[in-house]
Amino acid sequence: MNNFKKTTAIFWIIIIVGIVFRIALNGINYSSDAESFIIWAHYLTQHRLSDLYIFLPSGYLPYPPFYYYILWILGQIMNIFNIWSNHWLSLLIVKMPVFASDIGITVIVYKLSKKWYSDKAGLINATFYFLNPAVIYVTSVWGQIDSFISLIGLFSMVLLFNKKYLWSYVIFLFGCLTKLQILALFPLVAFLSLIKLKVSKLLIYSVLIVIATFLVFFPLLRDMGVLWVLKYFYNMPNQYPYTSVYAYNLWAPLGFLVSDKIKLLNLIDIRYAGLILFIITSIVIIRPLLKKSLNKLQMISFAGYLLFFAFAYFPTRIHSRYLIYSIAFFAPFFIQYPVVGVLLSFLMLSNLFLPNNDLLFKPVVNILNNPYTIFIYTVFAFWLFIYSLKKYLLNVYNK
């Protein structure tokens, strides 16, 4: 067997093992988030999209509309094959998009790693992502769709670098119309667009993006009206008006689920202070890319990792899961910075355990929620971010 066939075979073994883990963990515990996707998929087969935003089945505030079209398709499939009565299979079906997203991310990580390092690096980095306990927990056990956003973000960056501008913008738009957290990458998207495209092209693409947005929102605009839609989605970022939603971010030592409208030094709301810090950090991350020799996909990908890390650390209203987006962007560099990868995964897993209500893990959860532990983790997360930023900037100055 030649080296190419051997490497490819090992890669698909990694994929198969990862899929087996994900399927085996499906339904292993109760997840209200995963249940809500089943409820929404079933509801959308019988009602209009706009009805979902009024009825709020299962009591959850809905996402922006794009992912509901996917749930509608999944609901129709489950109708055709009469799957609703099989709860385990229904759970598995609604998780298929994120399982597929994990595979997509792993393929991208594998290909980039082979290009930047070696075949062996491709396999190691692919394993780091696809068999990462934090990633598997979020997608298979918790049943969240964060991998879908990670794939959209990573793929849109690859397309943008390869001058597939319109496709990149449309895919990035779909991410924004699924979960607003992908906007952490907006500074990078905006910067690359401004330096790579003429104003006339940007205007044309902007018009097309507006049209695509209108098409996605059309059912809501038709049934609810423009003012209702604008008001609803303007208020969406206020779902979690807290310093930290069980995440070891900068504001965690102030307490979890504490209002982020409190003043910092009696001068400014900490919600605004957090945004300012993220903006400043984004400038520090993006500024080196002004140098043409550094405007490479490798640097852009690492910048994406840092932006998602900064987003999960400096602003308020950060959920315990939000650091997960950084892992997909870091994965192609695991072979170069393995210690960072291990520590990043450890931090992510610790975040995930913070809101855990399982009695089995109660002693660990109590320790993780201890004020002294929270302070130590907050300092640790800051150190890990600064260490990663230092590696990035050293790479800049060594070019």
XYZ file of C-alpha atoms in Angstrom:
399
model
C 0.000 0.000 0.000
C 1.513 3.358 -1.062
C 1.740 6.276 1.368
C -1.261 8.152 -0.093
C -3.584 5.153 0.230
C -2.291 4.384 3.717
C -2.812 7.972 4.901
C -6.280 8.112 3.368
C -7.238 4.794 4.964
C -6.104 5.984 8.406
C -8.026 9.231 7.944
C -11.272 7.385 7.243
C -10.657 5.088 10.205
C -10.498 8.246 12.356
C -13.796 9.391 10.837
C -15.465 6.018 11.435
C -14.270 5.873 15.055
C -15.520 9.419 15.651
C -18.913 8.642 14.125
C -19.241 5.502 16.256
C -18.518 7.547 19.404
C -21.091 10.163 18.419
C -23.801 7.617 17.663
C -23.057 5.623 20.832
C -23.426 8.773 22.964
C -26.658 9.852 21.305
C -29.414 10.007 23.918
C -27.076 8.966 26.737
C -28.580 11.682 28.921
C -31.462 14.131 28.792
C -30.707 17.397 26.998
C -33.471 19.984 26.826
C -31.573 21.695 23.998
C -31.520 18.542 21.876
C -35.186 17.941 22.703
C -36.065 21.435 21.497
C -34.711 20.637 18.023
C -37.064 17.653 17.796
C -39.970 19.803 18.973
C -39.137 22.565 16.498
C -38.673 20.138 13.593
C -42.049 18.532 14.321
C -43.755 21.899 14.839
C -42.473 23.265 11.525
C -43.988 20.363 9.582
C -47.428 21.544 10.707
C -47.070 25.317 11.094
C -45.566 28.366 9.427
C -42.109 29.590 10.378
C -43.627 32.787 11.773
C -45.853 30.729 14.098
C -42.724 29.329 15.731
C -41.659 32.788 16.860
C -45.058 33.381 18.467
C -45.713 29.994 20.020
C -42.152 29.371 21.224
C -42.536 25.591 21.612
C -40.640 24.206 24.602
C -40.276 27.730 25.954
C -37.032 28.505 24.144
C -36.302 31.759 22.386
C -35.819 30.844 18.720
C -32.657 31.355 16.684
C -32.492 33.566 13.612
C -34.423 31.791 10.833
C -31.862 30.005 8.636
C -31.404 26.806 10.661
C -35.168 26.325 10.877
C -35.239 25.607 7.154
C -32.862 22.722 7.844
C -35.063 21.534 10.718
C -38.088 21.726 8.423
C -36.321 19.420 5.939
C -35.395 17.014 8.747
C -38.977 17.103 9.986
C -40.276 16.202 6.540
C -37.840 13.273 6.368
C -39.045 12.020 9.746
C -42.634 12.389 8.557
C -41.976 10.370 5.406
C -40.354 7.507 7.318
C -42.623 7.853 10.373
C -39.679 8.211 12.740
C -41.308 10.404 15.407
C -42.298 7.454 17.598
C -38.645 6.384 17.880
C -37.186 9.016 20.203
C -33.562 7.818 19.976
C -33.661 7.875 16.178
C -35.379 11.288 16.170
C -32.543 12.636 18.319
C -29.996 11.145 15.944
C -31.678 12.658 12.883
C -31.714 16.207 14.281
C -28.021 15.834 15.157
C -27.047 14.758 11.633
C -26.265 18.314 10.408
C -23.761 18.852 13.229
C -22.238 15.403 12.765
C -21.812 16.233 9.079
C -20.361 19.620 10.076
C -17.770 17.922 12.281
C -16.770 15.726 9.346
C -16.554 18.788 7.092
C -14.326 20.612 9.574
C -12.121 17.539 9.940
C -11.684 17.277 6.162
C -10.654 20.954 5.979
C -8.275 20.562 8.932
C -6.776 17.446 7.333
C -6.224 19.098 3.952
C -4.794 22.324 5.386
C -2.492 20.423 7.738
C -1.151 18.248 4.914
C -0.474 21.372 2.868
C 1.192 23.324 5.669
C 3.024 20.501 7.443
C 2.858 16.847 6.335
C 0.579 13.836 5.875
C 1.315 12.748 9.428
C 0.401 16.201 10.724
C -2.858 15.999 8.802
C -3.804 12.798 10.614
C -2.747 14.088 14.035
C -4.598 17.386 13.670
C -7.692 15.667 12.272
C -7.673 13.317 15.267
C -7.302 16.257 17.649
C -10.484 17.814 16.312
C -12.723 14.877 15.429
C -11.999 12.838 18.562
C -11.811 15.856 20.856
C -13.946 15.105 23.961
C -15.194 18.703 24.147
C -16.369 18.677 20.530
C -18.043 15.273 20.895
C -19.744 16.344 24.124
C -21.200 19.531 22.605
C -22.479 17.842 19.450
C -23.510 14.379 20.590
C -24.296 14.633 24.306
C -25.512 18.217 24.563
C -26.903 18.218 21.018
C -25.908 21.786 20.162
C -25.312 23.126 16.641
C -22.065 25.002 17.324
C -20.122 22.767 14.916
C -22.397 23.987 12.126
C -21.274 27.553 12.886
C -17.616 26.502 13.154
C -17.791 24.860 9.726
C -19.419 27.910 8.162
C -16.806 30.202 9.683
C -13.832 28.063 8.640
C -15.154 27.346 5.149
C -16.037 30.991 4.506
C -12.463 32.006 5.407
C -11.034 29.423 3.002
C -13.337 30.642 0.228
C -12.534 34.288 0.933
C -8.795 33.643 0.772
C -9.248 31.770 -2.514
C -11.145 34.759 -3.993
C -14.536 33.018 -4.015
C -15.948 36.190 -2.561
C -19.657 35.855 -3.245
C -19.819 32.260 -2.009
C -17.834 33.235 1.068
C -20.202 36.095 1.892
C -23.336 34.035 1.318
C -22.080 31.193 3.516
C -20.983 33.647 6.207
C -24.420 35.274 5.993
C -26.079 31.891 6.566
C -23.944 31.585 9.685
C -25.079 35.015 10.907
C -28.685 34.028 10.230
C -28.191 30.888 12.327
C -26.218 32.128 15.334
C -24.928 35.635 15.938
C -21.768 34.328 17.626
C -20.132 33.954 14.218
C -19.921 37.761 14.133
C -16.717 37.327 16.148
C -15.141 36.760 12.722
C -16.686 39.886 11.203
C -13.598 42.082 11.830
C -11.531 39.575 9.837
C -14.099 39.282 7.034
C -14.431 43.067 6.791
C -10.664 43.604 6.788
C -9.952 41.007 4.093
C -12.796 42.351 1.958
C -11.538 45.933 2.157
C -7.967 45.069 1.164
C -8.860 42.570 -1.563
C -11.874 44.108 -3.320
C -12.650 47.328 -5.156
C -15.432 49.510 -3.789
C -17.623 48.792 -6.823
C -17.383 45.033 -6.207
C -18.134 45.477 -2.521
C -21.264 47.460 -3.365
C -22.479 44.775 -5.768
C -21.874 42.010 -3.237
C -23.561 44.090 -0.527
C -26.712 44.381 -2.640
C -26.702 40.628 -3.264
C -26.270 39.958 0.461
C -29.232 42.210 1.241
C -31.327 40.285 -1.301
C -30.257 36.931 0.194
C -31.099 38.204 3.685
C -34.522 39.325 2.477
C -35.221 35.882 1.005
C -34.319 34.115 4.260
C -36.482 36.508 6.284
C -39.331 36.683 3.761
C -41.782 34.385 5.645
C -41.352 36.476 8.796
C -41.549 39.790 6.939
C -44.696 38.654 5.134
C -46.491 37.372 8.229
C -45.161 39.621 10.999
C -44.125 42.835 9.269
C -40.836 44.714 9.087
C -41.139 46.493 12.448
C -41.825 43.262 14.353
C -38.820 41.546 12.761
C -36.500 44.488 13.442
C -37.630 44.780 17.062
C -37.423 41.039 17.718
C -33.910 40.592 16.395
C -32.701 43.859 17.867
C -33.619 42.449 21.273
C -32.151 38.983 20.598
C -28.664 39.807 21.981
C -30.383 40.654 25.276
C -31.352 37.029 25.925
C -28.465 36.648 28.382
C -27.766 40.119 29.895
C -25.187 38.713 32.306
C -21.482 38.997 33.028
C -20.987 35.307 32.290
C -23.323 32.402 31.604
C -21.136 29.767 33.275
C -17.971 30.580 31.337
C -14.496 31.375 32.629
C -14.339 34.752 30.931
C -12.857 38.014 32.212
C -15.975 38.847 34.206
C -16.558 35.431 35.806
C -15.007 36.441 39.180
C -17.894 38.912 39.563
C -20.250 35.935 39.584
C -22.256 33.949 37.057
C -25.625 35.283 35.890
C -24.870 38.735 37.332
C -26.260 41.722 35.415
C -23.706 43.164 32.989
C -25.150 46.657 33.437
C -23.126 47.229 36.585
C -20.500 49.953 36.321
C -16.770 49.355 35.995
C -15.057 51.807 38.367
C -18.359 53.734 38.364
C -17.548 54.892 34.845
C -18.907 52.506 32.230
C -21.202 49.469 32.035
C -19.069 46.352 31.944
C -21.034 45.180 28.877
C -19.549 48.132 26.972
C -16.137 47.683 28.569
C -16.116 44.077 27.358
C -16.977 45.114 23.801
C -14.274 47.787 23.808
C -11.693 45.247 24.964
C -12.765 42.853 22.206
C -12.490 45.599 19.577
C -9.013 46.603 20.773
C -7.898 42.969 20.794
C -9.332 42.450 17.302
C -7.260 45.365 16.006
C -4.117 43.881 17.563
C -4.885 40.521 15.913
C -5.759 41.862 12.467
C -3.188 44.651 12.111
C -0.266 42.319 11.160
C -2.278 41.084 8.166
C -1.805 44.507 6.558
C 1.623 43.218 5.596
C 1.092 41.441 2.293
C 3.645 38.723 3.010
C 1.636 37.768 6.110
C -1.744 37.773 4.403
C -1.695 33.995 4.058
C -4.404 31.472 4.857
C -2.251 30.073 7.657
C -2.092 33.454 9.399
C -5.764 34.142 8.669
C -6.777 30.827 10.252
C -4.738 31.502 13.384
C -6.238 34.994 13.528
C -9.676 33.347 13.417
C -8.718 31.162 16.385
C -7.592 34.215 18.353
C -10.732 36.194 17.485
C -13.011 33.423 18.715
C -10.897 33.034 21.857
C -11.039 36.801 22.478
C -14.793 36.741 21.873
C -15.219 33.995 24.473
C -13.106 35.873 27.023
C -13.486 39.663 26.907
C -17.187 40.465 26.253
C -20.019 39.775 28.677
C -23.023 37.546 27.849
C -20.713 34.624 27.072
C -22.068 31.093 27.385
C -19.988 28.154 28.579
C -19.967 26.722 25.027
C -18.679 29.739 23.096
C -14.996 28.825 23.365
C -15.768 25.727 21.263
C -15.651 27.788 18.048
C -11.949 28.457 18.548
C -11.059 24.756 18.473
C -11.915 24.286 14.781
C -9.668 27.214 13.822
C -6.853 26.058 16.089
C -6.947 22.403 14.986
C -4.703 22.847 11.885
C -1.955 24.090 14.237
C -2.150 21.370 16.883
C 0.961 19.606 15.555
C 2.931 22.844 16.033
C 1.453 23.832 19.393
C 0.264 20.596 21.054
C 0.421 21.991 24.601
C -1.861 24.876 23.606
C -4.296 22.382 22.078
C -4.402 20.248 25.223
C -4.836 23.271 27.505
C -7.495 24.776 25.238
C -9.444 21.503 25.311
C -9.053 21.293 29.096
C -10.392 24.844 29.483
C -13.292 24.056 27.170
C -14.224 20.905 29.088
C -14.054 22.812 32.369
C -16.424 25.431 30.939
C -18.823 22.702 29.851
C -18.918 21.191 33.338
C -19.762 24.482 35.078
C -23.565 24.267 34.527
C -23.691 20.451 34.810
C -26.542 19.276 37.042
C -25.713 15.562 37.015
C -25.444 14.280 40.589
C -22.554 12.038 39.542
C -20.383 15.083 38.834
C -21.658 17.297 41.662
C -18.385 17.239 43.704
C -16.375 18.295 40.637
C -18.944 20.924 39.634
C -18.901 22.381 43.154
C -15.115 22.753 42.975
C -15.304 24.349 39.519
C -17.885 26.858 40.794
C -15.833 27.792 43.851
C -14.879 31.535 43.752
C -11.170 30.754 44.144
C -11.321 28.183 41.342
C -13.149 30.670 39.126
C -10.439 33.280 39.711
C -7.653 30.777 38.949
C -9.387 29.652 35.746
C -9.961 33.256 34.673
C -6.253 33.991 35.054
C -5.373 30.712 33.329
C -7.646 31.509 30.360
C -6.102 34.980 30.060
C -2.594 33.502 30.145
C -3.498 30.940 27.468
C -4.895 33.664 25.220
C -1.834 35.902 25.693
C 0.483 32.938 25.113
C -1.349 32.118 21.856
C -1.268 35.777 20.802
C 2.466 35.890 21.538
C 3.073 32.857 19.292
C 1.070 34.573 16.549
C 2.980 37.860 16.865
C 6.359 36.100 17.052
C 5.479 34.413 13.778
C 4.748 37.885 12.407
C 8.076 39.387 13.449
C 10.050 36.373 12.258
C 8.725 36.701 8.717
